[in-house]
Short mmCIF file of C-alpha atoms in Angstrom, two decimals:
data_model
loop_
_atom_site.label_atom_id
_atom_site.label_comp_id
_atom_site.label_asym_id
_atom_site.label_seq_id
_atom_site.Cartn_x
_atom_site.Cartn_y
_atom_site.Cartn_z
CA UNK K 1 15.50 -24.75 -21.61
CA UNK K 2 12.51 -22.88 -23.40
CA UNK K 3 12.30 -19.34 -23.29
CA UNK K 4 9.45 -18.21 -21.56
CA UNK K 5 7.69 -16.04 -24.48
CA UNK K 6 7.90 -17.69 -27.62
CA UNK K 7 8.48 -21.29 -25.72
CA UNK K 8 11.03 -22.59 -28.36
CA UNK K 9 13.83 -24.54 -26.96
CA UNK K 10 17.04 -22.05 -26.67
CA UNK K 11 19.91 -20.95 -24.96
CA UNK K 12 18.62 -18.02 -22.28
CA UNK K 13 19.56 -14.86 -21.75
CA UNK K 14 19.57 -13.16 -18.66
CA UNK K 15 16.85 -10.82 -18.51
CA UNK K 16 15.60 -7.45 -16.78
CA UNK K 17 12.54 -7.90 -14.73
CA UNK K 18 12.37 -4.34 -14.20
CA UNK K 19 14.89 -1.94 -16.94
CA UNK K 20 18.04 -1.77 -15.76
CA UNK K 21 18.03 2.12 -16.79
CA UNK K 22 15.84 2.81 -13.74
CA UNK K 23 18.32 1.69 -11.28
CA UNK K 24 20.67 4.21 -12.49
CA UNK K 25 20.43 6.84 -9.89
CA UNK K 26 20.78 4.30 -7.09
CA UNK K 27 24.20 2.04 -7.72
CA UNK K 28 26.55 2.84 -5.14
CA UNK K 29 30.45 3.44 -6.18
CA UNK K 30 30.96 -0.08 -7.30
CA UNK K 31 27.96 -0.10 -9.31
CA UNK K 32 25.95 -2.41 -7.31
CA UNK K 33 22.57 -1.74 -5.60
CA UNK K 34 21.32 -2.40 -1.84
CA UNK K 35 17.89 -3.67 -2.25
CA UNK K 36 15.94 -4.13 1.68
CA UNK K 37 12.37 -5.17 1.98
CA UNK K 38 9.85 -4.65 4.79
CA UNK K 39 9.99 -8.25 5.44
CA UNK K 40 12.35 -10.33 7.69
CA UNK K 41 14.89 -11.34 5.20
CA UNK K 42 18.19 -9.33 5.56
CA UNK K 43 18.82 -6.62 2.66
CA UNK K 44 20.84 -8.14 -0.47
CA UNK K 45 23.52 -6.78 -2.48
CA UNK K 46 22.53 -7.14 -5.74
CA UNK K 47 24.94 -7.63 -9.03
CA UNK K 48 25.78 -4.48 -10.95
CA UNK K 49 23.15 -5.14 -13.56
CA UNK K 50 20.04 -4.80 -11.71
CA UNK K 51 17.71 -7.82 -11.06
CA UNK K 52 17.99 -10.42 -13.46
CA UNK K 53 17.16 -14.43 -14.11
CA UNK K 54 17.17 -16.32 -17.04
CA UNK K 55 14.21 -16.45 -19.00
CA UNK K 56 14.35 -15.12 -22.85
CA UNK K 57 15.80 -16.75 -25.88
CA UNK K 58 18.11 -13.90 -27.43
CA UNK K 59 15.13 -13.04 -29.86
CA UNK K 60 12.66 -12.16 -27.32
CA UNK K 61 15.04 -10.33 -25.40
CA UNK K 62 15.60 -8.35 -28.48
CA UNK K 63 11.90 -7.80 -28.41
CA UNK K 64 11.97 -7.04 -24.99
CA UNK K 65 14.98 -4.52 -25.04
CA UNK K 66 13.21 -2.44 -28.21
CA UNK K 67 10.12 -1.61 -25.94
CA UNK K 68 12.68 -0.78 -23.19
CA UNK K 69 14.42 1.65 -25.13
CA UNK K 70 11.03 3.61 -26.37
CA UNK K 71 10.44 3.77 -22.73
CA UNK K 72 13.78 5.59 -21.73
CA UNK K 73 13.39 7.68 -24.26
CA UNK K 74 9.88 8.40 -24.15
CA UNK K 75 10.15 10.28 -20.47
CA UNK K 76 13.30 11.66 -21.05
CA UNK K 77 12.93 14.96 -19.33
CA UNK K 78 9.11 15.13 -20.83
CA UNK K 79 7.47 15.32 -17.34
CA UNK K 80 9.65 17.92 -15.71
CA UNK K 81 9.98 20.55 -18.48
CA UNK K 82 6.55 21.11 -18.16
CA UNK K 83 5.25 23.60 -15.06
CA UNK K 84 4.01 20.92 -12.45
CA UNK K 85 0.00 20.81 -12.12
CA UNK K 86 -2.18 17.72 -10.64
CA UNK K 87 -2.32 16.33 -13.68
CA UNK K 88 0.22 16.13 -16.69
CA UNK K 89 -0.88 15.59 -20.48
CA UNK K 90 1.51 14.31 -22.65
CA UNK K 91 0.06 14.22 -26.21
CA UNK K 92 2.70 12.03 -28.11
CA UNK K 93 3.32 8.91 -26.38
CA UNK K 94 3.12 6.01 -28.90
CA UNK K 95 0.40 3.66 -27.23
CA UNK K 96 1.14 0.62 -28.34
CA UNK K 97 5.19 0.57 -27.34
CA UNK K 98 4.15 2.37 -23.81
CA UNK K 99 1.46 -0.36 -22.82
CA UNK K 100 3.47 -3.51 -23.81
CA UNK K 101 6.44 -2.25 -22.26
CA UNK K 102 4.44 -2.36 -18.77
CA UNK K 103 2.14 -5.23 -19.53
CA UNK K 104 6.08 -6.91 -20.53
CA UNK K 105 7.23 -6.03 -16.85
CA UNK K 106 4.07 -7.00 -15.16
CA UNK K 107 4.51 -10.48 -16.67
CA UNK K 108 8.09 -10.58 -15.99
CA UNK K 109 7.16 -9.95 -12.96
CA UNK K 110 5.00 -12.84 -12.11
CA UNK K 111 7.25 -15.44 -13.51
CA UNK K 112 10.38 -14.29 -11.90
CA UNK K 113 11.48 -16.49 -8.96
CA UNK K 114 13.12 -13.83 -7.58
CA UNK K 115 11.93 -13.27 -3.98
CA UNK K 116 11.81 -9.20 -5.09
CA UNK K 117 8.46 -9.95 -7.15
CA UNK K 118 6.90 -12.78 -4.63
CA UNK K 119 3.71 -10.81 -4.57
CA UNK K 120 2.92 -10.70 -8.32
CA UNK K 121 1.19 -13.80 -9.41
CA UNK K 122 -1.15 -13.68 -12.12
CA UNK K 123 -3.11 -16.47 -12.37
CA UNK K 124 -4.86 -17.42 -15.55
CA UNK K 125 -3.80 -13.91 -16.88
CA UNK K 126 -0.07 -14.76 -16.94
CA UNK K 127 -0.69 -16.79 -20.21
CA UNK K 128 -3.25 -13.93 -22.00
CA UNK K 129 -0.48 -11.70 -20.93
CA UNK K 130 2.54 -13.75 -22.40
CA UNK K 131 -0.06 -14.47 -25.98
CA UNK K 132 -0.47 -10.58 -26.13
CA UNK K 133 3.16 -9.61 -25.72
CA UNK K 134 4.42 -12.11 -28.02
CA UNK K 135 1.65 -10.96 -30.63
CA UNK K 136 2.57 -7.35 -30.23
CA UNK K 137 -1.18 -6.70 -29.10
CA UNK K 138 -1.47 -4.05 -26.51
CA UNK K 139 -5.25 -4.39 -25.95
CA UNK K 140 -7.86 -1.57 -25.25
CA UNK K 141 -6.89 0.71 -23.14
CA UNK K 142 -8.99 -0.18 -20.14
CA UNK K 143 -7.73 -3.88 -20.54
CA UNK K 144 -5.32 -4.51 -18.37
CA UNK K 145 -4.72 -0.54 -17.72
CA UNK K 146 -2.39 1.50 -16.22
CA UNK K 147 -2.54 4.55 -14.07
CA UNK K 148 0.88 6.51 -13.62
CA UNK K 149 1.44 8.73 -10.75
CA UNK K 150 4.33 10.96 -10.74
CA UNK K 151 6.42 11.25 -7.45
CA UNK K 152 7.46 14.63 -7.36
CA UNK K 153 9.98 16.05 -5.11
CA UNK K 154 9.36 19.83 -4.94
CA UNK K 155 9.84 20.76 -9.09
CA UNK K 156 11.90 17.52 -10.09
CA UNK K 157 10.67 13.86 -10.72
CA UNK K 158 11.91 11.53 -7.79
CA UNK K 159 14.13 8.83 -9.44
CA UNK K 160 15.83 7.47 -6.28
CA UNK K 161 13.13 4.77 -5.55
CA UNK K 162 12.36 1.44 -6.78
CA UNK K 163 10.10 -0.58 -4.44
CA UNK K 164 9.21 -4.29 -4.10
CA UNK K 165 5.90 -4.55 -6.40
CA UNK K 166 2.59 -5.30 -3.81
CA UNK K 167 -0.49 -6.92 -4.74
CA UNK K 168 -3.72 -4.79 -3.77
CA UNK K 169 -7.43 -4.11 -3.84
CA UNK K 170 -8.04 -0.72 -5.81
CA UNK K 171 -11.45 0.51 -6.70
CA UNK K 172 -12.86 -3.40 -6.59
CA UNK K 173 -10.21 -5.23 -8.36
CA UNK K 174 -7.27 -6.92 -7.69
CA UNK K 175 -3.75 -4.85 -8.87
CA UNK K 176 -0.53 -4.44 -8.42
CA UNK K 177 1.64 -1.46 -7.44
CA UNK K 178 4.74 -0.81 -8.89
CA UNK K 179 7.02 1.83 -8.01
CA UNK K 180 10.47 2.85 -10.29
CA UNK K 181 11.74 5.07 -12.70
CA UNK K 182 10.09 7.99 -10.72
CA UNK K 183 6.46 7.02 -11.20
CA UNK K 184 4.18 4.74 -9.37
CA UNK K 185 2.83 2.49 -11.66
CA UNK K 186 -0.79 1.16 -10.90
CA UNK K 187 -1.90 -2.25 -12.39
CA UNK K 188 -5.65 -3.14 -12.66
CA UNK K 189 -5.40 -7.04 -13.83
CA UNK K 190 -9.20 -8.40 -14.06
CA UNK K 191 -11.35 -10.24 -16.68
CA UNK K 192 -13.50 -7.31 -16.51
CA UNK K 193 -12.69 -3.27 -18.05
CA UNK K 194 -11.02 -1.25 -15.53
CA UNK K 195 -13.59 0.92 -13.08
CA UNK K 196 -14.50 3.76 -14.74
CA UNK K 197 -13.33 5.71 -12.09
CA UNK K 198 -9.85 5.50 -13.61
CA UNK K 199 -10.80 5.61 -17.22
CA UNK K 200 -9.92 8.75 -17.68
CA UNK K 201 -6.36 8.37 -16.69
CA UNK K 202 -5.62 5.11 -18.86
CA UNK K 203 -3.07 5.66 -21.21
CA UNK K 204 -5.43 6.70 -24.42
CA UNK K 205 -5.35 4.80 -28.36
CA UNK K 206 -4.80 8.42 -29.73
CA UNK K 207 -1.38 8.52 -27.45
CA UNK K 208 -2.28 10.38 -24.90
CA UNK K 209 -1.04 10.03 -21.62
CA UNK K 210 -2.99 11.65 -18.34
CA UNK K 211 0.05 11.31 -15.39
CA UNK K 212 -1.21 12.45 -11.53
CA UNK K 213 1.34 13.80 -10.31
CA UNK K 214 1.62 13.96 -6.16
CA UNK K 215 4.58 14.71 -3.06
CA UNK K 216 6.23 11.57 -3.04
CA UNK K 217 7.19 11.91 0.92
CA UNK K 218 2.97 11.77 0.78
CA UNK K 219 2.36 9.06 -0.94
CA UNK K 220 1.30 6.33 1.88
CA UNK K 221 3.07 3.02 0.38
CA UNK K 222 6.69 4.65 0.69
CA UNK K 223 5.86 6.56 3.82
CA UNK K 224 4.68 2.98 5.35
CA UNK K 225 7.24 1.27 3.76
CA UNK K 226 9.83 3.32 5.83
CA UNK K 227 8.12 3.55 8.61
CA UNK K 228 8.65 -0.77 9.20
CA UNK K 229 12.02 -0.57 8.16
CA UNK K 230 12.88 1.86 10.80
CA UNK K 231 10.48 0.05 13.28
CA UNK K 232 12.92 -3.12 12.81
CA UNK K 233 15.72 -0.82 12.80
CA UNK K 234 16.67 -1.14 9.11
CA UNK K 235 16.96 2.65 8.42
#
């Protein structure tokens, strides 16, 4: 089989979609994790290592895993040693690892066959993605940018929720909206710059990060999220 990065014919590795770190806080005793969706299907046990397919040749997994280790240790208690305002500066965040890392999941993301990332499908930009990751190229910072939101639950970041990734409309272009590892994670994918209403909080060349921080129980995708599942008596 080829590996989906580098394309060369190899033996592949089962991969992380989304960091197994993240799910750390929600394994049950066994080490396994109850993932439900709003949808019909029933809820699925997942195995203890998170959600994984094959799709990396040991080399780009390698690749893969370095940018996912910046990112575990970039956060590490960053965000919640600092008193909690609207907005959070973090001055030292190494662009170039921080914005591959997510541009790495988004693609993951849309060529996973898991039924978990069914929404994400990125067209054309799945290959300018792949080119870019594989090339170590991060891109502007309003190409392809990201907007992080901390969920906060009174003075501590909320770590107890990953949610199924959803496609939407934001501020005239299509994106997606990811939610783990205590942030919600906004997506603007479009052949254009993002809108410059959300310039400001791209993650910036000079390594600075601008995260918007907000109540988690008020942000409206989890509060509608749980709302269905308890309409169709899930929760």
């Amino acid at each position: 089989m080829n590996c989906k990065l580098c394309q060369k014919s190899a033996s592949l590795q089962k991969s992380h979609i989304i960091p197994e770190f993240v799910f750390s806080s929600l394994y049950d005793d066994k080490h396994r994790i109850n993932v439900v969706s709003s949808r019909k299907q029933k809820p699925r046990l997942y195995e203890q290592k998170g959600l994984r397919e094959k799709l990396l040749c040991v080399e780009c997994e390698t690749k893969l895993s370095q940018l996912e280790l910046y990112a575990k240790t970039a956060f590490d208690g960053k965000p919640t040693k600092r008193p909690l305002a609207r907005v959070i500066i973090v001055k030292d965040v190494d662009y170039k690892k921080f914005k591959l890392f997510h541009l790495s999941i988004l693609w993951r993301a849309s060529i996973s066959s898991l039924e978990f990332f069914s929404e994400v499908s990125l067209g054309r930009h799945e290959e300018i993605l792949r080119k870019m990751i594989l090339a170590g190229d991060p891109g502007s910072s309003d190409k392809y940018g990201i907007v992080p939101f901390a969920l906060v639950d009174g003075h501590r970041i909320e770590t107890g929720i990953v949610m199924q990734p959803s496609r939407e409309k934001m501020y005239g272009q299509v994106g997606y909206r990811f939610i783990f590892g205590g942030f919600l994670w906004a997506y603007f994918v479009s052949a254009i710059s993002a809108p410059d209403t959300v310039k400001p909080l791209l993650p910036l060349e000079d390594n600075t990060l601008c995260i918007v921080e907000g109540e988690y129980a008020e942000c409206g995708l989890i509060r509608d999220f749980a709302r269905e599942l308890k309409r169709k008596g899930r929760i």
